[in-house]
mmCIF file of C-alpha atoms in Angstrom:
data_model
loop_
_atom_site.group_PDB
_atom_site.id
_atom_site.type_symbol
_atom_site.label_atom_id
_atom_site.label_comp_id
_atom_site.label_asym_id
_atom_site.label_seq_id
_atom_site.Cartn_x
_atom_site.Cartn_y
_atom_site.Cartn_z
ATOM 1 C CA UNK A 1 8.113 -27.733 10.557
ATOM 2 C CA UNK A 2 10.929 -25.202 11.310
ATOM 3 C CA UNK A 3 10.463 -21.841 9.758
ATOM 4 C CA UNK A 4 6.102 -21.629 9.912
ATOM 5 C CA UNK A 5 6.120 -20.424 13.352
ATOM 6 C CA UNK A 6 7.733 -17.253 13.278
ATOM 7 C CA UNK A 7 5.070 -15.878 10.669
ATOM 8 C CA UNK A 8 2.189 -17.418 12.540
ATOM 9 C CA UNK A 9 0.675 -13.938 13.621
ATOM 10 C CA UNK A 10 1.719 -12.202 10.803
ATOM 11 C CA UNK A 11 -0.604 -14.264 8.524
ATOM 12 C CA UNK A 12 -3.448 -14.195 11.125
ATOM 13 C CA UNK A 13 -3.297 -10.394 10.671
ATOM 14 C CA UNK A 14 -2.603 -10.145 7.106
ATOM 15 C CA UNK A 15 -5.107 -12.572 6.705
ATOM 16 C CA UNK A 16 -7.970 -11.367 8.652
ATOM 17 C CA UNK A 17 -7.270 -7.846 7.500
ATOM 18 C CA UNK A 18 -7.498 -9.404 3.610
ATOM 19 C CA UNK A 19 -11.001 -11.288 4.532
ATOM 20 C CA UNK A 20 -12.603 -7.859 6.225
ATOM 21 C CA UNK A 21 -11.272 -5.854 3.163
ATOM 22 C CA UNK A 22 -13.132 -8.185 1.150
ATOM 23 C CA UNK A 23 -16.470 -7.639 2.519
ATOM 24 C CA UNK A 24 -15.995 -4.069 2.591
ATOM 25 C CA UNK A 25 -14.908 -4.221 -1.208
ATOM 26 C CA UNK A 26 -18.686 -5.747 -1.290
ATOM 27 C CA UNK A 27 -20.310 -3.061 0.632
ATOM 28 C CA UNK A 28 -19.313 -0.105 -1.466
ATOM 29 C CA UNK A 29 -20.136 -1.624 -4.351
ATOM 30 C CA UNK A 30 -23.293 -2.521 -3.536
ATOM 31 C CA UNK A 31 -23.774 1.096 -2.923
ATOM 32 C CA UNK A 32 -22.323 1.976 -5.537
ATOM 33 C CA UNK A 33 -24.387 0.057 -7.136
ATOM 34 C CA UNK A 34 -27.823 2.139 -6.392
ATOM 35 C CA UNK A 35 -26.378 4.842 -9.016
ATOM 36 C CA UNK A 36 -27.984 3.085 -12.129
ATOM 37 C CA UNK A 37 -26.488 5.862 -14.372
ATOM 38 C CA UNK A 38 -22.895 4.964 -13.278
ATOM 39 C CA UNK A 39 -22.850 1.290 -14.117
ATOM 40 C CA UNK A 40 -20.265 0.263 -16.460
ATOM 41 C CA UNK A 41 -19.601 -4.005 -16.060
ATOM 42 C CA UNK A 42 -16.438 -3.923 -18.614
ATOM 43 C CA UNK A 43 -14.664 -1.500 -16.266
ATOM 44 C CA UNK A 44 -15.714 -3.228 -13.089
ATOM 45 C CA UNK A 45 -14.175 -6.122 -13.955
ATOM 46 C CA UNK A 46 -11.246 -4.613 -15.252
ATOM 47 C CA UNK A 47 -11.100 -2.790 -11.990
ATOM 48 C CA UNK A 48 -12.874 -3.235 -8.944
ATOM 49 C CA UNK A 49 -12.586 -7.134 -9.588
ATOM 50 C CA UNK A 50 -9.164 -7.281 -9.485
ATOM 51 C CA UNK A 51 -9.505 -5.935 -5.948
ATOM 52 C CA UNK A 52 -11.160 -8.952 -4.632
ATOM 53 C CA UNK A 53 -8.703 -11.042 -6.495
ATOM 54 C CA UNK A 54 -6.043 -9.920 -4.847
ATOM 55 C CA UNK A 55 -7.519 -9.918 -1.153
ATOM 56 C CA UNK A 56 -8.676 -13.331 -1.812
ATOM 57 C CA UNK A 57 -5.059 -14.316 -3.032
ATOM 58 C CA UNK A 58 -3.305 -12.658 0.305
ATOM 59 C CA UNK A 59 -6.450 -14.279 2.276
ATOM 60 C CA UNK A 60 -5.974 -17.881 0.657
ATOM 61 C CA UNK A 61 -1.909 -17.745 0.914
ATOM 62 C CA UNK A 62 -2.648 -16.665 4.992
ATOM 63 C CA UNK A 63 -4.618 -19.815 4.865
ATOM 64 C CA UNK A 64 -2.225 -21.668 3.163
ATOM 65 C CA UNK A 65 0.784 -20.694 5.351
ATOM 66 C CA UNK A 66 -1.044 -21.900 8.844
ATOM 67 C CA UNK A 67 -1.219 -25.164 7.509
ATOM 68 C CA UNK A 68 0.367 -28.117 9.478
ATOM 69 C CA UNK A 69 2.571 -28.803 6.266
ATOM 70 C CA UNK A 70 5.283 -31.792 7.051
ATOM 71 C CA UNK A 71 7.693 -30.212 4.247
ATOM 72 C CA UNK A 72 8.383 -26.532 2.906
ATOM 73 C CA UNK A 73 8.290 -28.286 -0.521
ATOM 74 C CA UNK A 74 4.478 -28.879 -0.457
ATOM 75 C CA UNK A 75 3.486 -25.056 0.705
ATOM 76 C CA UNK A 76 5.689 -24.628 -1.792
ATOM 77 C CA UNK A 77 4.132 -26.075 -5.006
ATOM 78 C CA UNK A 78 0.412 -24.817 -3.299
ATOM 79 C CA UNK A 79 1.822 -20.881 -3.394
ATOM 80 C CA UNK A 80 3.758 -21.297 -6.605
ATOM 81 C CA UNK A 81 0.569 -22.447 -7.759
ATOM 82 C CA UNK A 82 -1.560 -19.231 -6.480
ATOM 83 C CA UNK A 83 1.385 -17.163 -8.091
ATOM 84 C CA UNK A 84 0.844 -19.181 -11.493
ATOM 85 C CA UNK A 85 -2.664 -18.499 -11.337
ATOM 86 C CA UNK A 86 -2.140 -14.847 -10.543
ATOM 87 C CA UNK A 87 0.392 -14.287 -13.723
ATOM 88 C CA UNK A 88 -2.348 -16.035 -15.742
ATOM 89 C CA UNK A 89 -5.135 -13.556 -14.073
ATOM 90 C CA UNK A 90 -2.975 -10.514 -14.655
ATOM 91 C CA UNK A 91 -2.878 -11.251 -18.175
ATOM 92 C CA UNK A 92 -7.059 -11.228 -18.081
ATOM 93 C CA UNK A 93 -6.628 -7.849 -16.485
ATOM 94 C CA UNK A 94 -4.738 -6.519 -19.309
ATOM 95 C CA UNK A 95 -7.257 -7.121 -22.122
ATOM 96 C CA UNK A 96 -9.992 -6.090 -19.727
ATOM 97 C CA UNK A 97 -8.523 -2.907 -19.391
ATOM 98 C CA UNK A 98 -7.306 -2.590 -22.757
ATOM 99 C CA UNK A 99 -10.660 -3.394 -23.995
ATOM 100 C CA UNK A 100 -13.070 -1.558 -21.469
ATOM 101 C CA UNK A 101 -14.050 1.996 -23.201
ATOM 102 C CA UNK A 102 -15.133 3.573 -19.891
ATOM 103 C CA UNK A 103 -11.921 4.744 -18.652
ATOM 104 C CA UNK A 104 -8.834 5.621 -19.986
ATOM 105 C CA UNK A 105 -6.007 4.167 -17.702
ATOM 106 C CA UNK A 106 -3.200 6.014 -16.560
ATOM 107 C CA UNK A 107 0.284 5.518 -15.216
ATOM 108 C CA UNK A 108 -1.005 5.081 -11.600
ATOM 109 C CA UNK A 109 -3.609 2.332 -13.182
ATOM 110 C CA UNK A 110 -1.128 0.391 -14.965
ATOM 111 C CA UNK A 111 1.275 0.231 -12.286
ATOM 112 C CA UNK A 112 -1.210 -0.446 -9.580
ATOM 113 C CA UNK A 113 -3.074 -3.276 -11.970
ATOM 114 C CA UNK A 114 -0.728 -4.723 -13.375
ATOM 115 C CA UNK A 115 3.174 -3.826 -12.970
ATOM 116 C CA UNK A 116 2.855 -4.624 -8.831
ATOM 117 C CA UNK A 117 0.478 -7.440 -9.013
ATOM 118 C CA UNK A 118 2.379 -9.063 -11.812
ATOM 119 C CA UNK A 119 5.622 -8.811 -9.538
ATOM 120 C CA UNK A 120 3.739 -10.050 -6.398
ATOM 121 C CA UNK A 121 2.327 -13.164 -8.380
ATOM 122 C CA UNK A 122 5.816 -13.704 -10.435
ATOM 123 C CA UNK A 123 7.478 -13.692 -6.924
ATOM 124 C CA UNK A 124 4.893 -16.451 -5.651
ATOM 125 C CA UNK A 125 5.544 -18.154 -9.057
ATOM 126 C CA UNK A 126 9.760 -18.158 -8.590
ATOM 127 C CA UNK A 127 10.073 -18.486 -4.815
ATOM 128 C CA UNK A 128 8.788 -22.278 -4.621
ATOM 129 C CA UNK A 129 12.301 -22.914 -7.242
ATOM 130 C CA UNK A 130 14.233 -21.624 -3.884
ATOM 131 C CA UNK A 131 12.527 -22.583 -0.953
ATOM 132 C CA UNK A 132 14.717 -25.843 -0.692
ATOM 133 C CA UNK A 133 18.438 -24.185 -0.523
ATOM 134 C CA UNK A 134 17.113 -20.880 0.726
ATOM 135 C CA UNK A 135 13.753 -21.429 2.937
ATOM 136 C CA UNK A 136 14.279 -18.088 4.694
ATOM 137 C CA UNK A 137 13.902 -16.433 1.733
ATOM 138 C CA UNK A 138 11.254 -18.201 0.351
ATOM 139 C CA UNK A 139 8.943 -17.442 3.111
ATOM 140 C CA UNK A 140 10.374 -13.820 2.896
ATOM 141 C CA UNK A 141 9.252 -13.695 -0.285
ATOM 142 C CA UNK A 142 6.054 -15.113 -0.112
ATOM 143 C CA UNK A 143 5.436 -12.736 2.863
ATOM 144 C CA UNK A 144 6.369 -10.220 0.805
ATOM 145 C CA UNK A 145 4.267 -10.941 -2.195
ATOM 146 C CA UNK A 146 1.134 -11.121 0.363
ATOM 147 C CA UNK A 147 1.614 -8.042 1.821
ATOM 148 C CA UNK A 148 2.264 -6.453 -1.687
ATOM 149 C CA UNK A 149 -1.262 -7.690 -2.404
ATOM 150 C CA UNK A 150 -2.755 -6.620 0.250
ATOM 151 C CA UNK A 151 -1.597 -3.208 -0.405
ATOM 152 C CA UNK A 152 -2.573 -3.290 -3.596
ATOM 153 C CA UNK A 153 -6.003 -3.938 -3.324
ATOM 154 C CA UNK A 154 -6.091 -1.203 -0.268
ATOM 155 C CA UNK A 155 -4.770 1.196 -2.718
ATOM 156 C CA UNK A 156 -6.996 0.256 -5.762
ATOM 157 C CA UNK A 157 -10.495 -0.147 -3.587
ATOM 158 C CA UNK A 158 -9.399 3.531 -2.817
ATOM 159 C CA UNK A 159 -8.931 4.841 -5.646
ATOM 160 C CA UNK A 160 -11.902 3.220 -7.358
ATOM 161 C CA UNK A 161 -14.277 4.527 -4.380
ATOM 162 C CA UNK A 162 -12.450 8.295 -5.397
ATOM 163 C CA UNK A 163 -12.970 7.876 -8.505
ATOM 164 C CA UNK A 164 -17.151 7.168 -8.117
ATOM 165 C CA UNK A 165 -17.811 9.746 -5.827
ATOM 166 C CA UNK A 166 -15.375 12.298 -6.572
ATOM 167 C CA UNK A 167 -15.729 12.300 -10.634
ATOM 168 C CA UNK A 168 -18.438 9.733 -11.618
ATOM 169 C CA UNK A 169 -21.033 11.444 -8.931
ATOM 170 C CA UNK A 170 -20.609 14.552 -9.502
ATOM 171 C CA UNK A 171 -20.130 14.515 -13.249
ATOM 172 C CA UNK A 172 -23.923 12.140 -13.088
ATOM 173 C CA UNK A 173 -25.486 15.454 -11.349
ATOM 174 C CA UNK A 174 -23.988 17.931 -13.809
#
């Protein structure tokens, strides 16, 4: 099918990079998870899970895009249907880290966990509506919404990693 070519190494690396951040996202918290004091589930999965969400999302839609589809319109429906499942997920985030008593989100945490992942999955949700008149931008946009998630969850293992050893660590030894 015309169009899948072109992106066939970008989704190998975007892909591969997704499924090694994932097992590194498993390694640190398995360390992390020898500091019995500084366990706190409600906060984990309001913000360490959505980490592996999202890799597993850009890891899936690399999957998903190296297909041997015979139409656009079926990749189509199967990433508007990640980006459905995303907006619905996002919305699980929210009352997880509304309801989570551990940490008190900031601006960086909102926008990171849920303004940019909530764009990423709405832009997986709208693109299918386009890919017949506009394929181009279609797989543009789904492109872009993997990438955005992929940065994301770089960004938010990070920061989640700073936050344990840089206030949780040494606040547990005070």
């Amino acid at each position: 099918m015309p169009g899948f070519e072109e992106w066939e190494s970008f989704y190998v690396i975007v892909g591969a990079a997704a499924g090694a951040l994932i097992g590194l996202q498993f390694v640190v918290m398995t360390l992390l998870a020898d500091k019995p004091r500084l366990a706190s589930p409600e906060a984990g999965a309001a913000f360490a899970t959505p980490n592996v969400v999202h890799f597993s999302a850009a890891l899936l839609l690399s999957a998903l895009m190296r297909v041997p589809w015979h139409s656009l319109e079926a990749a189509a429906m199967m990433w508007g249907l990640v980006g459905f499942a995303g907006v619905i997920y996002i919305v699980v985030v929210i009352r997880r880290m509304r309801s989570q008593t551990t940490y008190r989100p900031d601006w960086e945490d909102w926008t990171y966990h849920v303004a940019l992942p909530l764009i990423a999955y709405a832009l997986l949700l709208v693109s299918p509506f386009a890919a017949e008149s506009h394929d181009e931008e279609a797989l543009m946009a789904v492109a872009a919404a993997t990438l955005l998630q992929l940065f994301i969850g770089i960004h938010n293992s990070w920061d989640t990693i700073v936050y344990h050893v840089l206030v949780r660590m040494r606040n547990a030894g005070d």
